[in-house]
PDB file of C-alpha atoms in Angstrom:
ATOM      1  CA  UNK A  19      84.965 237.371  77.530  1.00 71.00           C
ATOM      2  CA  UNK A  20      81.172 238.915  76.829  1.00 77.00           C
ATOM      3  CA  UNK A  21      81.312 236.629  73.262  1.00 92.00           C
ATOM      4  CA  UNK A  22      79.305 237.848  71.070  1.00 95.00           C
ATOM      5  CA  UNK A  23      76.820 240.550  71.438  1.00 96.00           C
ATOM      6  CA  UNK A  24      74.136 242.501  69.438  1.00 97.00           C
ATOM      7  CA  UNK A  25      72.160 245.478  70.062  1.00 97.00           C
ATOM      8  CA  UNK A  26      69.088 246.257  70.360  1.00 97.00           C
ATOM      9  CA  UNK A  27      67.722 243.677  71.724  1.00 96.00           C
ATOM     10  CA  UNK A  28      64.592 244.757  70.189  1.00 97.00           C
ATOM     11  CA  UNK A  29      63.755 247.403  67.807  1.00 96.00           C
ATOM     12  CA  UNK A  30      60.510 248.438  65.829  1.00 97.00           C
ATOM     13  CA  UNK A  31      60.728 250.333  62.680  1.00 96.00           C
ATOM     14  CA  UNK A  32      58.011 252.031  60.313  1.00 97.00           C
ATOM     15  CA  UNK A  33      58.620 250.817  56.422  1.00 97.00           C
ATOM     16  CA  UNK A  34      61.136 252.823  54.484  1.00 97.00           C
ATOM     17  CA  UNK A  35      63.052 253.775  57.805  1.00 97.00           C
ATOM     18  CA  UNK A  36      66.895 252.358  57.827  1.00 96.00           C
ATOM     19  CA  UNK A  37      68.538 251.176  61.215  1.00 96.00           C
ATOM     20  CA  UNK A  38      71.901 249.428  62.081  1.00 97.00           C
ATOM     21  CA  UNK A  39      72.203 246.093  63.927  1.00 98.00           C
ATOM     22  CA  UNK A  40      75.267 245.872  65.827  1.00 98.00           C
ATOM     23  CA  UNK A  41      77.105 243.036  66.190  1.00 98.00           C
ATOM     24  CA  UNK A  42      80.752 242.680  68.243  1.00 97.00           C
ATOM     25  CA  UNK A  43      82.814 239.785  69.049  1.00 96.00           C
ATOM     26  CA  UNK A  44      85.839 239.997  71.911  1.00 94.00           C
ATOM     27  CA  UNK A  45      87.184 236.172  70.827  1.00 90.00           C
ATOM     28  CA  UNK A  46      89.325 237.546  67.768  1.00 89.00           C
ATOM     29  CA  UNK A  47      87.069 235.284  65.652  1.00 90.00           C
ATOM     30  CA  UNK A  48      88.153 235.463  62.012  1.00 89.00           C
ATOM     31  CA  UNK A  49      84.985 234.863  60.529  1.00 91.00           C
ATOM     32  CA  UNK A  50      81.390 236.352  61.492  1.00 93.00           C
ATOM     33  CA  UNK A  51      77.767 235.670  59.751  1.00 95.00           C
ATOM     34  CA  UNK A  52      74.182 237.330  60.044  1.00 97.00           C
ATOM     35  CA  UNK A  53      71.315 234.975  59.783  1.00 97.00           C
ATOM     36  CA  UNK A  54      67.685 235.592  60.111  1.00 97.00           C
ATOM     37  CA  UNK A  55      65.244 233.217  61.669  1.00 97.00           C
ATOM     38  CA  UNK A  56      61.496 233.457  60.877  1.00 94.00           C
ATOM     39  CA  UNK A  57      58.679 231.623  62.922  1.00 85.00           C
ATOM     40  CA  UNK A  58      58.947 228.064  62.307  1.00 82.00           C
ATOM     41  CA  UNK A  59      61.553 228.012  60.637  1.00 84.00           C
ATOM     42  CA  UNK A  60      65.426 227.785  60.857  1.00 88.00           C
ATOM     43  CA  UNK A  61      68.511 230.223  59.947  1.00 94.00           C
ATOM     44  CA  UNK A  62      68.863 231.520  57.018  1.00 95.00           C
ATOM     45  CA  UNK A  63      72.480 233.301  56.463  1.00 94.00           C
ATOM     46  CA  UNK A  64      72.133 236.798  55.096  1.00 96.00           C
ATOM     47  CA  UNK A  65      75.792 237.773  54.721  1.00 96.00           C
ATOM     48  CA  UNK A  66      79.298 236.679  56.141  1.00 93.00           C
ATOM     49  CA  UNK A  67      82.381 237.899  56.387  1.00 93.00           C
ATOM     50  CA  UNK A  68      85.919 235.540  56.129  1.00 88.00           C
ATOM     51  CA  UNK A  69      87.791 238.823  57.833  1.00 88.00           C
ATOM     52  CA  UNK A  70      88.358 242.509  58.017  1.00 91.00           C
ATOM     53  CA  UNK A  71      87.296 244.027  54.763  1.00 93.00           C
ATOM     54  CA  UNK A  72      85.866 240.897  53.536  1.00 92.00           C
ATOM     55  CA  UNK A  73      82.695 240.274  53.103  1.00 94.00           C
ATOM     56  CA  UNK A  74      79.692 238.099  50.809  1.00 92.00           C
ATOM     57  CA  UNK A  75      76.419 237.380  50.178  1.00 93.00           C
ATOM     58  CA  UNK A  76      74.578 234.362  51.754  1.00 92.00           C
ATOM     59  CA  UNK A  77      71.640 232.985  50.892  1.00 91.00           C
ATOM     60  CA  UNK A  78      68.701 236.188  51.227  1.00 95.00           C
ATOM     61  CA  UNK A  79      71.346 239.129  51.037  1.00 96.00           C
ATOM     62  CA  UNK A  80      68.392 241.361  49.247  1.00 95.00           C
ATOM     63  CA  UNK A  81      67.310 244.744  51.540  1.00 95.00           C
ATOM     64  CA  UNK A  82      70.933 244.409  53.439  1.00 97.00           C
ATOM     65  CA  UNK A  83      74.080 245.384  53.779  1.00 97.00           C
ATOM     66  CA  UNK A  84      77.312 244.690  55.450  1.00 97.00           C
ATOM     67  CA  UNK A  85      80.655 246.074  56.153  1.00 95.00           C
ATOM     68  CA  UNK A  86      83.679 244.889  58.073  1.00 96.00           C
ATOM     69  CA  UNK A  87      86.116 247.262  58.890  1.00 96.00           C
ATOM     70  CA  UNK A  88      87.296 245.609  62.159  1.00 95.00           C
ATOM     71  CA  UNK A  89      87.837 241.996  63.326  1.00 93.00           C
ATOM     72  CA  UNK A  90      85.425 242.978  66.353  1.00 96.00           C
ATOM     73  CA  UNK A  91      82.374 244.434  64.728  1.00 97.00           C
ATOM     74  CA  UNK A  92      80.301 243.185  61.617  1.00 97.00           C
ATOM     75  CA  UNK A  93      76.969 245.965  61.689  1.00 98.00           C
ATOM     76  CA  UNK A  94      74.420 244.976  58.993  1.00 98.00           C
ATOM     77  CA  UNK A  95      72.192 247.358  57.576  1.00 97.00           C
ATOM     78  CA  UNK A  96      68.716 247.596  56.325  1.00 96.00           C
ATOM     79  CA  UNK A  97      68.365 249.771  53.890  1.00 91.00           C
ATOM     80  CA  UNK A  98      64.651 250.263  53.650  1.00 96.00           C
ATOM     81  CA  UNK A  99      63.112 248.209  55.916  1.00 96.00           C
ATOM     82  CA  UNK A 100      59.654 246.023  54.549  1.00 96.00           C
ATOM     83  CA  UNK A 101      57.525 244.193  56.754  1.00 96.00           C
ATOM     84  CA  UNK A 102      59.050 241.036  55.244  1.00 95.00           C
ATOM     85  CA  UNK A 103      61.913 242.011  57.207  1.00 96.00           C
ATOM     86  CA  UNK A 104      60.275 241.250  60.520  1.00 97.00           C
ATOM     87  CA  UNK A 105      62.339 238.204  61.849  1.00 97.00           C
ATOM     88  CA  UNK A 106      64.483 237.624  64.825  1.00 97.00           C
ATOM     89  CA  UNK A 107      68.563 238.100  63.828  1.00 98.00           C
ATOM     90  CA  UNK A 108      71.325 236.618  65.007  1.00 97.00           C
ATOM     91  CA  UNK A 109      75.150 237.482  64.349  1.00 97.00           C
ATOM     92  CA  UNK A 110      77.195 233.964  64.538  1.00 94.00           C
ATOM     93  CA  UNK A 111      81.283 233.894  65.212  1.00 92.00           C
ATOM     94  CA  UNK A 112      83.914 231.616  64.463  1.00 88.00           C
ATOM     95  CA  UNK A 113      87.461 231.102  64.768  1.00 85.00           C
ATOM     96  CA  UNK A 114      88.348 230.247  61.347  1.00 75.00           C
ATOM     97  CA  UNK A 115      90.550 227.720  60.035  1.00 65.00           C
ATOM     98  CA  UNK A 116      91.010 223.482  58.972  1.00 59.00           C
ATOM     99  CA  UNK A 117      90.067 222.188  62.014  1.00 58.00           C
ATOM    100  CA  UNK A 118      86.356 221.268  63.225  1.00 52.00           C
ATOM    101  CA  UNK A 119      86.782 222.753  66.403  1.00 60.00           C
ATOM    102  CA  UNK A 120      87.543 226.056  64.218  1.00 60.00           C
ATOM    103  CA  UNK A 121      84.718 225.561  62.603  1.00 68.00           C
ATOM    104  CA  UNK A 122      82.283 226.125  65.307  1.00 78.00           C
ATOM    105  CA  UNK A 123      79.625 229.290  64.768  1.00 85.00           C
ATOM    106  CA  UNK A 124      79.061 230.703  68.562  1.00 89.00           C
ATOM    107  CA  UNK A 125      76.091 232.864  68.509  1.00 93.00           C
ATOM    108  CA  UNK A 126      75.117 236.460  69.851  1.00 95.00           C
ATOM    109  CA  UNK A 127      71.431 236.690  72.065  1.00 95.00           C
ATOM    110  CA  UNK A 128      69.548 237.724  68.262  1.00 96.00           C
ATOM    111  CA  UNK A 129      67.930 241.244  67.813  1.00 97.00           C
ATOM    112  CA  UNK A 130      63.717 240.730  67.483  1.00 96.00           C
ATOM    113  CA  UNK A 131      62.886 243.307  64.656  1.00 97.00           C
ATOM    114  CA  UNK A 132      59.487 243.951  64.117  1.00 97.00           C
ATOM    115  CA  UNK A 133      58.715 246.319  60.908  1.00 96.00           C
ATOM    116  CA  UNK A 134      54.667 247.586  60.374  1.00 96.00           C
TER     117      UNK A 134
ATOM    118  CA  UNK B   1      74.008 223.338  46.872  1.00 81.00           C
ATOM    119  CA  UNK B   2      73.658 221.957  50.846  1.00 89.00           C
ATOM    120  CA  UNK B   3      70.360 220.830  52.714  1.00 94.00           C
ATOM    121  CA  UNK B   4      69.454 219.844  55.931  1.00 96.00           C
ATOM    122  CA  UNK B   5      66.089 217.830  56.821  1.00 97.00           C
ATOM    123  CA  UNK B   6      64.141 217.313  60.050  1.00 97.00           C
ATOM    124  CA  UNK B   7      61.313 215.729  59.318  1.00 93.00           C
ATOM    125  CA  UNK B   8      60.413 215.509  62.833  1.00 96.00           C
ATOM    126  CA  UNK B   9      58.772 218.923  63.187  1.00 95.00           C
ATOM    127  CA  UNK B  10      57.650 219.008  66.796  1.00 97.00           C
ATOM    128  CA  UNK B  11      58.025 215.451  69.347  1.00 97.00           C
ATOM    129  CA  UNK B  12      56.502 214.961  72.851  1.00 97.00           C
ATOM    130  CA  UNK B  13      57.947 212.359  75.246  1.00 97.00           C
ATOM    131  CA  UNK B  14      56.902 211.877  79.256  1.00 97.00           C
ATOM    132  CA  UNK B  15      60.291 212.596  81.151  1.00 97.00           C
ATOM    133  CA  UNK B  16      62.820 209.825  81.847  1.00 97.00           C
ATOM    134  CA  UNK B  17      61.858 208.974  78.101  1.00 97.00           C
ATOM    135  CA  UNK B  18      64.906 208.450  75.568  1.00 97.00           C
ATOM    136  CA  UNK B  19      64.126 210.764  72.902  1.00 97.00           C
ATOM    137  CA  UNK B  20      65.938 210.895  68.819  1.00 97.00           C
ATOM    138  CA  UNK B  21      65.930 213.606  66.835  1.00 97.00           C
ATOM    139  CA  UNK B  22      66.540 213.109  63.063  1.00 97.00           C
ATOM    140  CA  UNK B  23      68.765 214.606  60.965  1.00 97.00           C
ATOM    141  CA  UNK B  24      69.310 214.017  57.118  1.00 98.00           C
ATOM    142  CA  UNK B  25      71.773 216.232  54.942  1.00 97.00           C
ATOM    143  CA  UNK B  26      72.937 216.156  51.346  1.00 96.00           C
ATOM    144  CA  UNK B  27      76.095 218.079  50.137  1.00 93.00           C
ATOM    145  CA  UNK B  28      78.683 217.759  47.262  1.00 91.00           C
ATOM    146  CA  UNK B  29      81.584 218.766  49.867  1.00 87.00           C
ATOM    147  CA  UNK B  30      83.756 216.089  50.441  1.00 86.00           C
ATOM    148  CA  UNK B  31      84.828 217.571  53.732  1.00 85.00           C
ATOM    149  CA  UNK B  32      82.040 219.031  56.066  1.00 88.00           C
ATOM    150  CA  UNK B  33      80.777 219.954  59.485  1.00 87.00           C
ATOM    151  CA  UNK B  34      77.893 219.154  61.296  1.00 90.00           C
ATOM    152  CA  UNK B  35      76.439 220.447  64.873  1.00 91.00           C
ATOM    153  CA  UNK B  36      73.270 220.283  67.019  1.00 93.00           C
ATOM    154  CA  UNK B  37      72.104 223.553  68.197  1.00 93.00           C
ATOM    155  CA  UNK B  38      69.426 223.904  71.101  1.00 95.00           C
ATOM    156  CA  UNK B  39      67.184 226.804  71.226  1.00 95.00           C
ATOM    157  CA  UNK B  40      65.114 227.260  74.912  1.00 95.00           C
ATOM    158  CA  UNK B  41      62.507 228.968  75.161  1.00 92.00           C
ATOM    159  CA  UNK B  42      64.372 231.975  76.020  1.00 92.00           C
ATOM    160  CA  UNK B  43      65.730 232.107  71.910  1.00 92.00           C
ATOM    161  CA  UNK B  44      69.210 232.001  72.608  1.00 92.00           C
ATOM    162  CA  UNK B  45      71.477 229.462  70.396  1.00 93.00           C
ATOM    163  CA  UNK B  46      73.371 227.121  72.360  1.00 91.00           C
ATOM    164  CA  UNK B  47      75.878 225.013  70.548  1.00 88.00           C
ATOM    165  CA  UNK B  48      75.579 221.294  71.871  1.00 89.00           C
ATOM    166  CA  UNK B  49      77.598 218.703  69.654  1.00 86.00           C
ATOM    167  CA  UNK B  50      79.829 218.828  66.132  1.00 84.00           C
ATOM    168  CA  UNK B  51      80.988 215.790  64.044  1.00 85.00           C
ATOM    169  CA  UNK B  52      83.509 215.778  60.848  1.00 83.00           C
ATOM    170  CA  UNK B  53      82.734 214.423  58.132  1.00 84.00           C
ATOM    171  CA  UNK B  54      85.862 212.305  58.135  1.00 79.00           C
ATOM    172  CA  UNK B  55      85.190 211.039  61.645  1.00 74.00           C
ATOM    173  CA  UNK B  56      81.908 208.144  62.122  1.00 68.00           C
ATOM    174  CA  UNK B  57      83.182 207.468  65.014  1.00 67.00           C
ATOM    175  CA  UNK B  58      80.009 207.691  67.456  1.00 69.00           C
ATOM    176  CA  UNK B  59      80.075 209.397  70.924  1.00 70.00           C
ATOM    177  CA  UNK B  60      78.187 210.098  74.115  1.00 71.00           C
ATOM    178  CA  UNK B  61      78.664 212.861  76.099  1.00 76.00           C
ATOM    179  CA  UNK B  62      76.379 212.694  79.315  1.00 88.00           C
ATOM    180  CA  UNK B  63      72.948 211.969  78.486  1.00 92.00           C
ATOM    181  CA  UNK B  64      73.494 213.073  74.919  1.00 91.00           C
ATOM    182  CA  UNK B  65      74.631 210.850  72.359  1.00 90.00           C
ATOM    183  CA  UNK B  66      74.566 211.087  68.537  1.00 89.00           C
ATOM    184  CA  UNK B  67      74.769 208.409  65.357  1.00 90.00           C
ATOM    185  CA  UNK B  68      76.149 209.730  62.346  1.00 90.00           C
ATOM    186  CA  UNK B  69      75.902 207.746  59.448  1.00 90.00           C
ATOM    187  CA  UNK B  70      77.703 208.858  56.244  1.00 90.00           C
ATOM    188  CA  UNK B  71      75.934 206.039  53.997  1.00 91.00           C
ATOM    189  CA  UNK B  72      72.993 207.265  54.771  1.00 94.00           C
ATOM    190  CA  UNK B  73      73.569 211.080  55.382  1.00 95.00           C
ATOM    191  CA  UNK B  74      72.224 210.690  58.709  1.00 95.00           C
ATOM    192  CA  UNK B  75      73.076 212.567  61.918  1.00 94.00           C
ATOM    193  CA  UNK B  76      70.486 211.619  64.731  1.00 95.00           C
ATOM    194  CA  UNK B  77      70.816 212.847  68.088  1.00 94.00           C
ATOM    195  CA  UNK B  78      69.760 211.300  71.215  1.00 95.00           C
ATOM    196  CA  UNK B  79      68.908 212.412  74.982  1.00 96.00           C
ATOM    197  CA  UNK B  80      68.536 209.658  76.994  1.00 95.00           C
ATOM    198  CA  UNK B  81      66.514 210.143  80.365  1.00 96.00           C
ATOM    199  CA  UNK B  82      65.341 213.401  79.310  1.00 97.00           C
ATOM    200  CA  UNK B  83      64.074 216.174  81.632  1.00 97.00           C
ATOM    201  CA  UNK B  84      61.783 219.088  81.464  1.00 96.00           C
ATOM    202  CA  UNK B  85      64.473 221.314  81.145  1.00 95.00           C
ATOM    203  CA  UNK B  86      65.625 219.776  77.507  1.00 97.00           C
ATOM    204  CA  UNK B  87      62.463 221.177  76.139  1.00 97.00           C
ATOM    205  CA  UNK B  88      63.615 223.342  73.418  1.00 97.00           C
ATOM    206  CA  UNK B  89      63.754 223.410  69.426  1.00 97.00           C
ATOM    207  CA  UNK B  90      66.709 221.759  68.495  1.00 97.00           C
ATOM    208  CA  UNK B  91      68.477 222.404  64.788  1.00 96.00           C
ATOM    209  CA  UNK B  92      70.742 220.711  63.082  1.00 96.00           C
ATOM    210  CA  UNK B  93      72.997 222.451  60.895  1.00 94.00           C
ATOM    211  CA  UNK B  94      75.489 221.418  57.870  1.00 93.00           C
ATOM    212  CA  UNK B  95      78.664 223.659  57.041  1.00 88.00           C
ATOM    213  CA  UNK B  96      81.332 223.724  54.478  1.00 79.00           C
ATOM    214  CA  UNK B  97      85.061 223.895  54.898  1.00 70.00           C
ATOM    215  CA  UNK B  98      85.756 227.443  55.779  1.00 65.00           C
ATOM    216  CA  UNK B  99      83.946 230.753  56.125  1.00 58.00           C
ATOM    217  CA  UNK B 100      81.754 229.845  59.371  1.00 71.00           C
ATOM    218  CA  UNK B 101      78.673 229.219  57.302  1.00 83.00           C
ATOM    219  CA  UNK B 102      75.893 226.981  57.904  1.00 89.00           C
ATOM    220  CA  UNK B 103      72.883 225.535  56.342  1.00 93.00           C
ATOM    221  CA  UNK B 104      70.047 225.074  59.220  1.00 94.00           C
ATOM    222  CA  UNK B 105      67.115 222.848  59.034  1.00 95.00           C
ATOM    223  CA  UNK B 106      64.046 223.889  60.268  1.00 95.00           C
ATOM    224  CA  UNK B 107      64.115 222.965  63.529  1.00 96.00           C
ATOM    225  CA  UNK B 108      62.270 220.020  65.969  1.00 97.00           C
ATOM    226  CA  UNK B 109      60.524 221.363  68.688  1.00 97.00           C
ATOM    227  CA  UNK B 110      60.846 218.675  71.779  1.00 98.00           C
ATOM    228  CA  UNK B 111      58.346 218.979  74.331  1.00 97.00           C
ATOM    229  CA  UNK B 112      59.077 216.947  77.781  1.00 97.00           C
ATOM    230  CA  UNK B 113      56.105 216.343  80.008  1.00 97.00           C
ATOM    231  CA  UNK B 114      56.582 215.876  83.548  1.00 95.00           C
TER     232      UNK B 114
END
């Protein structure tokens, strides 16, 4: 199993331009999450998604967007990207379910955007 | 709404040193989740230890070993003889029932000194 994994690795985008993050999990996770981390500080989920088709706002959703059209993918796009939007990202995978064990986010290597 | 606290924004211990990391949380959810997360220098996320919230139970697991208190909303996290090698910003993290979502705090870097 590769996990979960993200591409680019690193990307740098003027402001206004609009890119895709890619995110794709092999581990038929039901559930998958964005977050962003800034410097010095932790995660902070952008969206998340309970399962194909499915998908909600966390808690700085503004400037993004999500679909989920497959269990293995969750891409999140910027719409117009802002220097505000420089951050490190990383898509997050669970199985889903009642159990702790299920409850468990396993997390992709993070995509370092830098916006000027 | 949930929040995590670590006070403890950055620690430094000489090696062989047992180090704690603090952890304090507040939620309304009865039934809840929470993990330690280390993050090397390298920025991956590597998922270390989970508790429920039904479960005080305490464990160790090698040289880690954690204390979670739910009178106190306290999950504390221990490495005992650390090494160079646990230097790293640890976070703890607090999620619901469902959905795979988590509330982060902000992180304690641990420095280990030869």
């Amino acid at each position: 199993n590769a996990g979960v994994t993200q591409t680019p690795k690193f990307q740098v985008l003027k402001t206004g331009q609009s890119m895709t993050l890619q995110c794709a999990q092999d581990m038929n996770h039901e559930y998958m999450s964005w977050y962003r981390q800034d410097p010095g500080m932790g995660l902070r989920l952008i969206h998340y998604s309970v399962g194909a088709g499915i998908t909600d706002q966390g808690e700085v959703p503004n400037g993004y967007n999500v679909s989920r059209s497959t269990t293995e993918d969750f891409p999140l796009r910027l719409l117009s990207a802002a220097p505000s939007q420089t951050s490190v990202y990383f898509c997050a995978s669970s199985p889903g379910g009642w159990t702790a064990p299920q409850e468990t986010q396993y997390f992709g290597p993070g995509t370092r955007l830098l916006v000027l | 709404a949930q929040k995590v606290t670590q006070a403890q924004t950055e620690i430094s211990v000489v090696e062989k040193e047992d180090v704690t990391l603090d952890c304090v949380y507040e939620t309304r959810d009865t039934t809840y989740y929470l993990f330690w997360y280390k993050q090397p220098p390298s920025g991956e996320l590597v998922f270390l230890i989970r508790r429920n919230s039904f479960d005080e139970q305490n464990e160790i697991s090698g040289r880690y070993s954690w204390n979670f208190q739910k009178s106190t909303s306290s999950f504390n996290f221990t490495i005992t003889a650390s090494q160079v090698v646990d230097s790293a910003v640890y976070f703890c993290a607090l999620s619901g029932r469902g959905a795979g979502k988590s509330t982060f705090g902000d992180g304690t870097t641990l420095t280990v000194k030869p």
